[in-house]
Tab-separated table of C-alpha atoms in Angstrom:
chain	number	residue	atom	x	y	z
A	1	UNK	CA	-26.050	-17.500	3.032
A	2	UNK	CA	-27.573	-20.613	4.467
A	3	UNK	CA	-31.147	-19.868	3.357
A	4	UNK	CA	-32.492	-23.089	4.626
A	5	UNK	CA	-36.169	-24.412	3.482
A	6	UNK	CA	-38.269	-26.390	5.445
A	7	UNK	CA	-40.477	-26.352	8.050
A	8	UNK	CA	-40.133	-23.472	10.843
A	9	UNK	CA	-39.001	-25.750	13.435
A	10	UNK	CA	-35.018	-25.064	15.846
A	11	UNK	CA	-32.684	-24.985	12.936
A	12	UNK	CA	-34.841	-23.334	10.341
A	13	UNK	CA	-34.882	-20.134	12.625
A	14	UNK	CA	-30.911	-20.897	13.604
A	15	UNK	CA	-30.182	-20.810	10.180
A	16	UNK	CA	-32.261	-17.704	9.415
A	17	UNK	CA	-30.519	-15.934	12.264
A	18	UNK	CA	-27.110	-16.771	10.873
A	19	UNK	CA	-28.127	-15.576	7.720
A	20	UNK	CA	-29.374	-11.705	9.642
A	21	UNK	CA	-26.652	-11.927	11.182
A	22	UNK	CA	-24.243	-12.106	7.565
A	23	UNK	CA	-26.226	-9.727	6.407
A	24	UNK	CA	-25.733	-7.285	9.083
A	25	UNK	CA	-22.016	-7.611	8.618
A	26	UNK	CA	-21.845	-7.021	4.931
A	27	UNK	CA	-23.951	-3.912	5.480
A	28	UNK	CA	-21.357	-2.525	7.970
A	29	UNK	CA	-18.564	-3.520	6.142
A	30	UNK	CA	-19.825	-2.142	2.704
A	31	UNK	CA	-21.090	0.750	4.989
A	32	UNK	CA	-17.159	1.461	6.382
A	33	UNK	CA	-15.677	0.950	3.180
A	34	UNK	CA	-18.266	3.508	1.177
A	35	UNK	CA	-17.311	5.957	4.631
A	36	UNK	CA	-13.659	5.953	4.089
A	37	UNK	CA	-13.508	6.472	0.107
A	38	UNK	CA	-16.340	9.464	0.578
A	39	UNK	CA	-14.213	10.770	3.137
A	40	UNK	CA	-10.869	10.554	0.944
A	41	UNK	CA	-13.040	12.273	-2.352
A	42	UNK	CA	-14.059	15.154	0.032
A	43	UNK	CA	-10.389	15.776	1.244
A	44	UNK	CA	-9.281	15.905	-2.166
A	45	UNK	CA	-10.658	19.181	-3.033
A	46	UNK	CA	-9.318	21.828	-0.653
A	47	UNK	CA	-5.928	20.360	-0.729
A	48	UNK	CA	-5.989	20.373	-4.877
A	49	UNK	CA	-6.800	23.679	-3.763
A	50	UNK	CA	-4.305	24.674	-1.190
A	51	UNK	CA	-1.204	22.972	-3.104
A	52	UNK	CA	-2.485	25.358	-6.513
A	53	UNK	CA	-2.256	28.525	-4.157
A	54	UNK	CA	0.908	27.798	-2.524
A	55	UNK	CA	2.295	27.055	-6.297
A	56	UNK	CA	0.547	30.359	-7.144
A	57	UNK	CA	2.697	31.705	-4.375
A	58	UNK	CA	6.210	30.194	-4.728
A	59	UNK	CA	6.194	31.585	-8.462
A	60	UNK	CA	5.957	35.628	-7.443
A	61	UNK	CA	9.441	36.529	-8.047
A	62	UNK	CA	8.885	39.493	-5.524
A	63	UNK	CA	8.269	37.053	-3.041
A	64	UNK	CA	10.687	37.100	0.216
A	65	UNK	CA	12.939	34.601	1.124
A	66	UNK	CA	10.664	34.066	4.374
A	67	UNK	CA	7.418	33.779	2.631
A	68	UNK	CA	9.280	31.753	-0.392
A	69	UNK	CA	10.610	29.222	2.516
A	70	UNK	CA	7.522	29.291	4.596
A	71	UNK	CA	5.502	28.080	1.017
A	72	UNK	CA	8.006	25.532	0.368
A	73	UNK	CA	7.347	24.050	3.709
A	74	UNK	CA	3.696	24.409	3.930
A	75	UNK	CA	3.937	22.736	0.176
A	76	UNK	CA	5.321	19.641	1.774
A	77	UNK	CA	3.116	19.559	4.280
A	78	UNK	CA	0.187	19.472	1.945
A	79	UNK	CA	1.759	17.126	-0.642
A	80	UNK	CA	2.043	14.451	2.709
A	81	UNK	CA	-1.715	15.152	3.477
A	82	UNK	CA	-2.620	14.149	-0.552
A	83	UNK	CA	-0.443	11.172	0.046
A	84	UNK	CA	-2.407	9.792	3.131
A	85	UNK	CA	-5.718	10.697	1.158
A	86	UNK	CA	-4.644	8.568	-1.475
A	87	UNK	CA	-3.385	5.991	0.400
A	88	UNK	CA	-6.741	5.701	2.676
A	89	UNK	CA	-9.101	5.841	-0.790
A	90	UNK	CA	-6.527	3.048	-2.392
A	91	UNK	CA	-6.636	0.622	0.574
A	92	UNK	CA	-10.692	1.277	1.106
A	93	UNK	CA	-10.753	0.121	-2.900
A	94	UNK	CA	-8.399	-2.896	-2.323
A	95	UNK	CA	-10.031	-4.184	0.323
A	96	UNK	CA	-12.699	-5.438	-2.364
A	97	UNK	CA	-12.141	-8.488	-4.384
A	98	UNK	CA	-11.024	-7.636	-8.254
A	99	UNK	CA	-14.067	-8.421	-10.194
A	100	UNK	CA	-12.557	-6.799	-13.230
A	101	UNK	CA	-9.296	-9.051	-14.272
A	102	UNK	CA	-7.059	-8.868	-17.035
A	103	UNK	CA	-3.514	-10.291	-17.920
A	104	UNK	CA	-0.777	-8.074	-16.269
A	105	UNK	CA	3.006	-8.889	-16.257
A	106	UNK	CA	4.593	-8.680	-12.609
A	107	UNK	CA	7.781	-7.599	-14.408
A	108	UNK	CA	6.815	-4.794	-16.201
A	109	UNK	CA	5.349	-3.368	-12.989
A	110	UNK	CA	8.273	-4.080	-11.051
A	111	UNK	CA	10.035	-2.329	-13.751
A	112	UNK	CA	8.159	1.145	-13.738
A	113	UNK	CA	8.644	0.796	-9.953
A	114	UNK	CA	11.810	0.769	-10.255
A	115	UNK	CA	12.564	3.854	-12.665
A	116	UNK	CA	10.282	5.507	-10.829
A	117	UNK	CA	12.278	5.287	-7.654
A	118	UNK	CA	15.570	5.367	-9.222
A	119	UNK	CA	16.160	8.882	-8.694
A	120	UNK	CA	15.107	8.369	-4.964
A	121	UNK	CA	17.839	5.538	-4.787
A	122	UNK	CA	20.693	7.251	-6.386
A	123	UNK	CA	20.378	10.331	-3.904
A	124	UNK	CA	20.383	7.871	-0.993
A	125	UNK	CA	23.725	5.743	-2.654
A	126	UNK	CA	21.380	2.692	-3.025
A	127	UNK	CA	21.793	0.441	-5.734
A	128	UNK	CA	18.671	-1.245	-7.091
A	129	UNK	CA	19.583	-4.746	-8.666
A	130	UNK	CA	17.249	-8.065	-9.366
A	131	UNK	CA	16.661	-10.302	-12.194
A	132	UNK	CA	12.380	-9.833	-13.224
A	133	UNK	CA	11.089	-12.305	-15.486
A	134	UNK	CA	8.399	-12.580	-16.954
A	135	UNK	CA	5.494	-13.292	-14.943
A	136	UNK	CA	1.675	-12.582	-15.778
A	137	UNK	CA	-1.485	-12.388	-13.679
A	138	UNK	CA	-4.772	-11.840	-13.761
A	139	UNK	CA	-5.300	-8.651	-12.281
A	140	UNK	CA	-5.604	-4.630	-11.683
A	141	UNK	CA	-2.273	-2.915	-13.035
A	142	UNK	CA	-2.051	0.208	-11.392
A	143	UNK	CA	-2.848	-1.275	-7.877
A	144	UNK	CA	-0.657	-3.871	-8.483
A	145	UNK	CA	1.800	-1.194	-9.629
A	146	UNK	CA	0.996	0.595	-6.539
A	147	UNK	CA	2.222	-2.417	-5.006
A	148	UNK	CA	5.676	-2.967	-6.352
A	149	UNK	CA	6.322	0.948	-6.112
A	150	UNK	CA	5.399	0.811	-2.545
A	151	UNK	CA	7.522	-2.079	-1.746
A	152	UNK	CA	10.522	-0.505	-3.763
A	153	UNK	CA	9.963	2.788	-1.759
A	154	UNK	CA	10.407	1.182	1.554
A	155	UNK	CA	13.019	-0.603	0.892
A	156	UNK	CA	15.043	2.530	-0.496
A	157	UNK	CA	14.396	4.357	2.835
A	158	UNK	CA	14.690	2.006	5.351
A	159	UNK	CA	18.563	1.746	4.220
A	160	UNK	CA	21.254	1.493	4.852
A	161	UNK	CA	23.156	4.980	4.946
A	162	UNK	CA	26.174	3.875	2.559
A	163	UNK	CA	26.726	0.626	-0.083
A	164	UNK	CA	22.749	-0.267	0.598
A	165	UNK	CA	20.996	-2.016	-1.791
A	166	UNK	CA	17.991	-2.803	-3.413
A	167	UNK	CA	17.212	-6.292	-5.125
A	168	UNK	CA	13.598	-6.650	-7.289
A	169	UNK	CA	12.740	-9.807	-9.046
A	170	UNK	CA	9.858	-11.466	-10.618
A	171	UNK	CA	9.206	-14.987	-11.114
A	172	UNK	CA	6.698	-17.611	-12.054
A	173	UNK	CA	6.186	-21.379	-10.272
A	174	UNK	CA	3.712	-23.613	-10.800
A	175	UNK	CA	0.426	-21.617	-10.329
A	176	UNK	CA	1.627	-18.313	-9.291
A	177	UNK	CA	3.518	-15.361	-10.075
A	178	UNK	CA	5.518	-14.074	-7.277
A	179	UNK	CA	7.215	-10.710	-6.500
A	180	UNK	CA	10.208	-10.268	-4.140
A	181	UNK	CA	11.693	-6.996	-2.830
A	182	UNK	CA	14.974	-7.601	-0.940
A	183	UNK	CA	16.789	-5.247	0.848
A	184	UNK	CA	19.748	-4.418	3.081
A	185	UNK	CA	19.073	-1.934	6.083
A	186	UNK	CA	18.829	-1.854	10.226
A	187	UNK	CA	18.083	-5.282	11.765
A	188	UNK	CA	14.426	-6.311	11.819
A	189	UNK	CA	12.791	-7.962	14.971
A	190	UNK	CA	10.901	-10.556	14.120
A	191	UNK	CA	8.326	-10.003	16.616
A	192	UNK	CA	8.126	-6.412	14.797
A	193	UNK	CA	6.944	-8.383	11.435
A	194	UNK	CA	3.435	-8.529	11.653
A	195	UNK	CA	3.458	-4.976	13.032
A	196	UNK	CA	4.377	-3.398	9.686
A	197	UNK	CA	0.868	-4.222	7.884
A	198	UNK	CA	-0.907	-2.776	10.106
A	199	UNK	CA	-2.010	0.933	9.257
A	200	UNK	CA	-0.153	3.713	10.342
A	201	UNK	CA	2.726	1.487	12.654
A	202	UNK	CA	6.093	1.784	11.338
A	203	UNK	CA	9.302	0.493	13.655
A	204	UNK	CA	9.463	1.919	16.611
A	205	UNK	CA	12.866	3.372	15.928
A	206	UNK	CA	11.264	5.952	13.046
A	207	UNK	CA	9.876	8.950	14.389
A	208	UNK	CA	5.811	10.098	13.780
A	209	UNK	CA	6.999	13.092	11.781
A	210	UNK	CA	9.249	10.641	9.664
A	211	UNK	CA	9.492	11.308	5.789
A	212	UNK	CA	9.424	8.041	4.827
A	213	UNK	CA	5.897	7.790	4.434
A	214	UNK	CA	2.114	8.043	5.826
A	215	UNK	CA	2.379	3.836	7.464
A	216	UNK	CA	-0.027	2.932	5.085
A	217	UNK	CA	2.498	1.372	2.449
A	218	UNK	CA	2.722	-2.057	3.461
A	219	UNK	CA	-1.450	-1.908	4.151
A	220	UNK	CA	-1.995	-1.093	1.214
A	221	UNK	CA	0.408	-4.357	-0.266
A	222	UNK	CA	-1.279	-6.667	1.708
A	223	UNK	CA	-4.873	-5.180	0.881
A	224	UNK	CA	-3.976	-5.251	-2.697
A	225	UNK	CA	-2.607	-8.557	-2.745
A	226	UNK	CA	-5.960	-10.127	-0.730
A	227	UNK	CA	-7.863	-8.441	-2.880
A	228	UNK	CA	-5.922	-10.534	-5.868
A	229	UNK	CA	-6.233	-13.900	-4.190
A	230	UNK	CA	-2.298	-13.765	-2.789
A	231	UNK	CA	-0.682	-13.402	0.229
A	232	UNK	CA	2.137	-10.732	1.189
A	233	UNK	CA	4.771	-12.231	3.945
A	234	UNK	CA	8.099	-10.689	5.342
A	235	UNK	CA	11.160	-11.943	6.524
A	236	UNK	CA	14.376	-10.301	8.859
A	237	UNK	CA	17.215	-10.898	6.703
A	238	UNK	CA	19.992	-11.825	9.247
A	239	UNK	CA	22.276	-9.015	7.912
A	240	UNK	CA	19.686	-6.806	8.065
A	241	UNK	CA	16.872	-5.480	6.272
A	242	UNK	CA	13.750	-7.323	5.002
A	243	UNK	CA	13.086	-9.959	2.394
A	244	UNK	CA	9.657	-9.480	1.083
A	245	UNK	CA	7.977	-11.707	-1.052
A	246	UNK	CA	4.573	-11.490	-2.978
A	247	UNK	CA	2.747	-14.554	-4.343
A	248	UNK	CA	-0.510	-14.323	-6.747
A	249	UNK	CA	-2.125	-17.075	-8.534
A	250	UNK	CA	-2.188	-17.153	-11.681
């Protein structure tokens, strides 16, 4: 805020209609932000509830192979739903700057994202490779867990269908730690780039009712890393697939 003093002449009321006009902004912002994670807490509930009675459900042994299949799918279903929950409560909380900071190795989070989609990457034939040095921040560790994971995860499904790969490394230059998630898969256009931050917009080649995600992955990474201080940037790899690479200062 400007909050000029002085006498109430042109730019004393210029600046004090700036200053309304700031504070209208925050209030809407702050006002958004508090809508989206109330929303997200709210939703939580009945689908806690509906995946326990579906689990409920699937464990009757006397249940038929209709009903047992009909669960499974409605299970799915509901598991998606929590995802996008999630996802909208963790990118309403990363749109905030981190007030509360302390040292977290890039590594070791790339790391758990890694084991954590290994399984994923072994059913799809994708090998996940990468050299991760250390390299420590100031930060949040499970969003910027939630980062690596979510970068790992794309890059395992948008594959290639045989001999893909996956390549994660961490590194450290001169005032930031950076994060790069390299992968091979379908040609990129590059006018398609700064598409694929936006929420819910995946390529136009994946279908709505796609499993590889809600389209708030890459939101959330570039939320996240805002919220940090850093910047999140992609780039078409001419073979195909993406290189992307995320920088935080240190």
């Amino acid at each position: 805020r400007i909050e000029l003093e002085g006498p109430d002449d042109e730019l004393k009321e210029l600046s004090d209609t700036f200053d309304e006009m700031l504070d209208r902004l925050d209030r809407a912002f702050t006002a958004q932000q508090r809508f989206v994670a109330n929303a997200s807490h709210e939703l939580r509930t009945p689908l806690a509830i509906n995946r326990t009675l579906l689990e409920v459900q699937l464990a009757d042994p006397d249940a038929s192979p209709e009903l047992h299949q009909l669960g499974k799918t409605l299970l799915a279903t509901n598991e998606r739903s929590e995802q996008l929950v999630e996802g909208l409560l963790l990118l309403a909380r990363s749109e905030n700057e981190i007030v509360d900071r302390k040292p977290v190795d890039l590594s070791e989070v790339a790391n758990q994202a890694v084991e954590q989609t290994r399984g994923e990457a072994q059913t799809k034939g994708v090998e996940l490779r990468g050299v991760r040095q250390p390299a420590y921040v100031q930060g949040n560790g499970v969003l910027l867990e939630r980062v690596a994971l979510n970068l790992v995860q794309n890059a395992v499904r948008y594959n290639l269908r045989e001999s893909g790969w996956v390549s994660v490394s961490t590194y450290a230059q001169p005032g930031q730690a950076v994060l790069t998630v390299e992968n091979t898969g379908p040609a990129v256009p590059a006018y398609e780039i700064d598409n694929l931050f936006e929420p819910f917009r995946r390529l136009r080649s994946d279908r709505t009712g796609s499993d590889k995600g809600v389209g708030l992955g890459l939101s959330i990474v570039r939320s996240v890393a805002r919220a940090h201080g850093g910047t999140v940037t992609a780039e078409p790899r001419e073979e195909g697939g993406l290189l992307m690479r995320v920088s935080l200062p240190v």
